Structures are given as structure tokens and as C-alpha cells.
Coordinates of C-alpha atoms in Angstrom, one line a residue:
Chain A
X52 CA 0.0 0.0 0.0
X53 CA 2.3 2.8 -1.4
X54 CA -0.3 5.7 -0.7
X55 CA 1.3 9.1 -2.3
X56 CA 4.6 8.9 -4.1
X57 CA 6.5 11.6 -4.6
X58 CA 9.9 11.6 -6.9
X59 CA 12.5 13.2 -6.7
X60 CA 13.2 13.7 -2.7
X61 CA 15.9 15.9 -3.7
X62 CA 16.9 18.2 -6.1
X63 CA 19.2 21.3 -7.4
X64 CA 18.2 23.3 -10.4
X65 CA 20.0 26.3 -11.6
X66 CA 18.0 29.4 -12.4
X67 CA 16.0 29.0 -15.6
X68 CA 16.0 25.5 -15.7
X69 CA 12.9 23.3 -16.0
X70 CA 11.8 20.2 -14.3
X71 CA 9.0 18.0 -13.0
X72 CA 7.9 16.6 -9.8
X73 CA 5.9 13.8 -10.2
X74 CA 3.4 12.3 -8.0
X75 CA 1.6 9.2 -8.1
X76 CA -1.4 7.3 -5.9
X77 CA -2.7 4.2 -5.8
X78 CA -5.9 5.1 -3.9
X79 CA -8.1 5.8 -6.5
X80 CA -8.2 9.2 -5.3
X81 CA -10.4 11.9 -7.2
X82 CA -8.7 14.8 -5.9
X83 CA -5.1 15.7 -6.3
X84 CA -3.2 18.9 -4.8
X85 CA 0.6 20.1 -5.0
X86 CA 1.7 21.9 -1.9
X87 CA 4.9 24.1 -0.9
X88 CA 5.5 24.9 2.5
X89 CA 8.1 27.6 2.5
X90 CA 10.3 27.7 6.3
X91 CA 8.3 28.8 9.0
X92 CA 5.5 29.0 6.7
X93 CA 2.3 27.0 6.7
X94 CA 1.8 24.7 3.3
X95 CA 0.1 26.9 0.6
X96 CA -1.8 25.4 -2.5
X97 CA -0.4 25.6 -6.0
X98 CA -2.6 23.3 -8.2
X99 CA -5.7 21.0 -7.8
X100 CA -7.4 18.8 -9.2
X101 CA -10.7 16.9 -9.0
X102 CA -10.4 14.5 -11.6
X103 CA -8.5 13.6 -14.9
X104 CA -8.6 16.5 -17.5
X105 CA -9.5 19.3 -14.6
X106 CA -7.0 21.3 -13.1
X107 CA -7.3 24.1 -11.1
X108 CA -5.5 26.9 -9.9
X109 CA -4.9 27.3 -5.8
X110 CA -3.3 30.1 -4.2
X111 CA 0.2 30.4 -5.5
X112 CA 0.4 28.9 -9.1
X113 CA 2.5 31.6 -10.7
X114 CA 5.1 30.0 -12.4
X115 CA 3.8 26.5 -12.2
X116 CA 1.9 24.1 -14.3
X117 CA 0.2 21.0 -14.0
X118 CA -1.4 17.9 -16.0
X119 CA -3.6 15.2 -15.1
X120 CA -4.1 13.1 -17.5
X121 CA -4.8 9.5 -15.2
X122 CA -6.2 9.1 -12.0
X123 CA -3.3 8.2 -10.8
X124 CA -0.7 10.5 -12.0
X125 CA -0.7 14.8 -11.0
X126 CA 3.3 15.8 -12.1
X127 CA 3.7 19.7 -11.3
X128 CA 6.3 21.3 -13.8
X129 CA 8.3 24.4 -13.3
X130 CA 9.4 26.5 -16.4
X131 CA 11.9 28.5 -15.2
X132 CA 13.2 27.7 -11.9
X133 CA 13.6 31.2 -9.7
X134 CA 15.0 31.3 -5.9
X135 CA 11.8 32.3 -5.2
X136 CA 10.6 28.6 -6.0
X137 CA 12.9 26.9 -3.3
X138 CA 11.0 25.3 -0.9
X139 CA 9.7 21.7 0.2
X140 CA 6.7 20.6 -2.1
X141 CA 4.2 18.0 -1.5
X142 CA 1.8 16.0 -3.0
X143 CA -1.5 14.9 -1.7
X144 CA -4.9 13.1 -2.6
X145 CA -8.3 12.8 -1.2
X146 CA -11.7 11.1 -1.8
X147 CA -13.6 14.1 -2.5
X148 CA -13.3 18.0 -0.7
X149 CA -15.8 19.4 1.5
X150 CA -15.2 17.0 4.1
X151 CA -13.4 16.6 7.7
X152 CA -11.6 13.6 5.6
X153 CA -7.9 15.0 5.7
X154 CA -5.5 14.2 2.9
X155 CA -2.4 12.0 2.4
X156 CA 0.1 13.0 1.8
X157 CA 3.7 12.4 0.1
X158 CA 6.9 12.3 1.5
X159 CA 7.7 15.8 0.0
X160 CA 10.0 17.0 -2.4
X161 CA 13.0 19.3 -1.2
X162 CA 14.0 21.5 -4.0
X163 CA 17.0 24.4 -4.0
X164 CA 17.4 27.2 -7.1
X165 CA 20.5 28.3 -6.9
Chain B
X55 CA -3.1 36.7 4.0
X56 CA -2.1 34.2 7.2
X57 CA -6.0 33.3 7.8
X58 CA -4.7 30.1 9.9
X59 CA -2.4 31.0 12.7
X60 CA -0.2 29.0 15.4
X61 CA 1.6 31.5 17.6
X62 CA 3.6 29.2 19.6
X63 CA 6.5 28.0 17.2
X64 CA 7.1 25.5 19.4
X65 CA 6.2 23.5 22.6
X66 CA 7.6 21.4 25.5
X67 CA 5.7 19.3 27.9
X68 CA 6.8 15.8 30.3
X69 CA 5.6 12.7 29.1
X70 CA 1.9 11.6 31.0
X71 CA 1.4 15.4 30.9
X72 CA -1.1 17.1 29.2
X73 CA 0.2 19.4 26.1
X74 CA -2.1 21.9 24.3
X75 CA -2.1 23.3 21.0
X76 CA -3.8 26.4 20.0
X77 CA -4.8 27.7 16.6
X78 CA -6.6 31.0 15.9
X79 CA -8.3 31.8 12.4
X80 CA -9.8 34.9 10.8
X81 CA -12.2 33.4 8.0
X82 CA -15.4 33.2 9.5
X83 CA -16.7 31.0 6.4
X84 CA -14.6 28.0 7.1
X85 CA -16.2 25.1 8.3
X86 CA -14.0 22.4 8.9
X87 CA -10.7 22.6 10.9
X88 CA -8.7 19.4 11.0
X89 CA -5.4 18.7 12.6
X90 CA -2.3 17.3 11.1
X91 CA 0.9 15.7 12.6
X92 CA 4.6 16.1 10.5
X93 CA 7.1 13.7 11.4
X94 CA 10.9 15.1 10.2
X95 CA 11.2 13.9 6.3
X96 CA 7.9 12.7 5.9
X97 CA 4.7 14.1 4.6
X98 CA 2.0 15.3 6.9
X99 CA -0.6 13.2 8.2
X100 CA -4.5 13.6 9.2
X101 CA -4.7 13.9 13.0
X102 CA -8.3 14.6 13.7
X103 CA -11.1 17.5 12.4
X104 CA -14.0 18.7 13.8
X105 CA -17.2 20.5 12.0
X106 CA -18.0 23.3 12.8
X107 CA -21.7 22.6 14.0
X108 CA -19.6 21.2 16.6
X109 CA -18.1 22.1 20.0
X110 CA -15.8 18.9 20.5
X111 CA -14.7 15.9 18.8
X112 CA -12.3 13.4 20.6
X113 CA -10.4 10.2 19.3
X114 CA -8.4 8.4 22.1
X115 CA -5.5 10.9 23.6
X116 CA -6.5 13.7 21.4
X117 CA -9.7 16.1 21.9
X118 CA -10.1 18.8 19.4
X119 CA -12.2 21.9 20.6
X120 CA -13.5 24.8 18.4
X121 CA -14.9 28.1 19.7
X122 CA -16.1 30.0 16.8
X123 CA -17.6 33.2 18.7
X124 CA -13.8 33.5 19.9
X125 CA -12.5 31.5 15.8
X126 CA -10.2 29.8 18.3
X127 CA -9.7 26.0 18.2
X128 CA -7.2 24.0 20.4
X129 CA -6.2 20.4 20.2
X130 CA -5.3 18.4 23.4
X131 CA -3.0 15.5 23.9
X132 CA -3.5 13.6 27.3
X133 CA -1.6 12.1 28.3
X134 CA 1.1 13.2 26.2
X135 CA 3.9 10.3 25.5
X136 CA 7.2 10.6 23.8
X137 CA 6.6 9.4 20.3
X138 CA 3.7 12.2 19.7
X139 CA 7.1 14.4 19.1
X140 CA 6.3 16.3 16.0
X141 CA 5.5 19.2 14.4
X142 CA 1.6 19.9 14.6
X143 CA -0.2 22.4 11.3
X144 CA -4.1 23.4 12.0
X145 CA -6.1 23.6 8.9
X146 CA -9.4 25.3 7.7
X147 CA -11.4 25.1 4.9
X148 CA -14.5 25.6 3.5
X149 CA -16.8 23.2 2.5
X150 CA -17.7 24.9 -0.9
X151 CA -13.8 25.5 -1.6
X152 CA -11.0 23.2 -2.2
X153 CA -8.3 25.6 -0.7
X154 CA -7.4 23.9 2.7
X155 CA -5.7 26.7 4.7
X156 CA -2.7 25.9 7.1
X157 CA -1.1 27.6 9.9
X158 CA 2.7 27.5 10.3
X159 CA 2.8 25.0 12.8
X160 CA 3.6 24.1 16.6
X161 CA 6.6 21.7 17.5
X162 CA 5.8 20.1 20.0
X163 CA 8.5 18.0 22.4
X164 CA 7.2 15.6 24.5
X165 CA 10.4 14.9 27.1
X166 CA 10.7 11.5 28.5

């Protein structure tokens, strides 16, 4: 029962550079979010998702897109990787919103811009 | 716009004690507050929530209590034991909204 996957843990980018965290769940989870929490920060929303083929944007998605093309599958891509974009993301999934349900979560992705 | 807010940055009780956690928030259209537990290198995980057409909800060592004439809610570990040693984020949200809101977190240290 792997839950939430998140890949990489790590990673390095130099500014302007592009990459993609993926995420993956083997719930059958509707609804997909990407998270950053920022240090001494509380986690803020980038992108959602309540299904495959509908995205939607949370409270930070400048300078981030997503897909969801499976159930399964909600990879968050960065363009061009600013300083700005350092932080811890994660991943999460959930039944459905509206709800006292709470999420689960990934593991997290740490990611520096240098 | 820090609608969720933990004041204490960090907490440190004796083990068997009781330790509190308080969480404040300023949006008076959420109506679910859930608590969530963060163990170093791993991603969060769901704690316990409470409605807001309730006053209490409680699940073995950990009682969650709202006020909303005060938009206070607290969460309440008794007795508190070693391994409950993590970092603790409050959340809010809105039933008609899919933007869960989180504080910045308490870190709590249960000493042995």
C-alpha cells in the first residue's frame, strides 16, 4: 500500500532551468493537490485537481503548471526555476473535498534554485 | 493573507502530561478545521477535524475543541507520550472551496 509517491526527494536546479515533480497514488483518489510549504511557513496550495482533464489553480500557481491526464498520475512542472521557487513541495490526494476527511500526503520534495 | 495562525512556534511538555495546542483563524466561512501531525522527512498526516456545527470531537489521547464566537480551536493531547514528538499544522477550509488553509505550525517535544 504505497499511498502518495513523490519523486525526486531531492533536487538542485539552476536558475532557468525546468523540471517535474511527479506524484503518483494508488488510492483511486479523485482529488489531487501540490503543496509548498516555505520555512516557518504553513503549506500553501499551487494546483488542484478533482479528476483527470480538470485542473485548477490554488493560491500560489504563478510559475507552475500542472497535467492530469490519469487518476493516478498529477506531475507539477516548473518552467523556469527562480529562488523564489525553493521550498519543500508536496503531493496529496483525497476522496472528494468538502469534508473533515484530511489528505495523504507524500513524502515531500525538497527542491533548491540556486 | 495568514487566515490560519499557530503563535507558539514550538512546545515542550513531560511525558503523561497534558500538552495543548492552539490555533486561531480569521475566516469566518470556514467550516472544517482538521489537525495534522509532521514527522521530520515525511509528509504530513491527518490527525483529527472537527465540524464546525460542533463544539468537541475526541479520538483516544486527542480532543479537538472549536470556539467559533472566539475563531479559536485547540487540540489536546492527554496524556502526552514521547513518540507524539512532531511538528503539529491546524487547517481550515470551506466546504464549498477546495483551498485547505494551514497555519505555520507548533513543535511540540514531549520529554521523557
Amino acid at each position: 500500500n504505497a499511498g502518495v509517491t513523490q519523486t525526486p526527494k531531492f533536487r538542485i536546479l539552476k536558475i532557468g532551468q525546468s523540471m517535474t515533480l511527479q506524484c503518483a497514488q494508488d488510492m483511486n483518489h479523485n482529488y489531487m493537490y501540490w503543496y509548498r510549504q516555505d520555512p516557518g511557513m504553513g503549506l500553501k496550495l499551487i494546483y488542484y485537481s478533482v479528476g483527470a482533464g480538470i485542473t485548477d489553480k490554488g493560491e500560489v500557481p504563478n510559475g507552475y503548471n500542472v497535467s492530469r491526464s490519469t487518476t493516478e498520475d498529477f506531475p507539477l512542472r516548473l518552467e523556469l526555476a527562480a529562488p523564489s521557487q525553493t521550498s519543500v513541495y508536496f503531493c496529496a490526494s483525497s476522496y472528494r473535498t468538502g469534508t473533515g476527511m484530511g489528505y495523504t500526503f507524500g513524502s515531500g520534495t525538497r527542491l533548491t534554485v540556486v | 493573507d495568514q487566515q490560519v495562525k499557530q503563535n507558539s512556534p514550538s512546545l515542550s511538555v513531560q511525558e503523561g502530561r497534558i500538552s495543548i495546542l492552539n490555533c486561531d483563524y480569521t475566516n469566518s466561512m470556514f467550516d472544517y478545521f482538521l489537525w495534522y501531525k509532521k514527522y521530520p522527512a515525511e509528509g504530513p498526516t491527518f490527525l483529527i477535524s472537527i465540524s464546525s456545527i460542533k463544539d468537541k470531537n475526541e479520538d483516544g489521547r486527542f480532543t479537538v475543541f472549536l470556539n467559533k464566537s472566539a475563531k479559536h480551536l485547540s487540540l489536546h493531547i492527554v496524556p502526552s507520550q514521547p513518540g507524539d514528538s512532531a511538528v503539529y499544522f491546524c487547517a481550515a477550509r470551506n466546504e464549498n472551496n477546495n483551498d485547505m488553509r494551514f497555519g505555520a505550525g507548533t513543535r511540540l517535544t514531549v520529554k521523557p
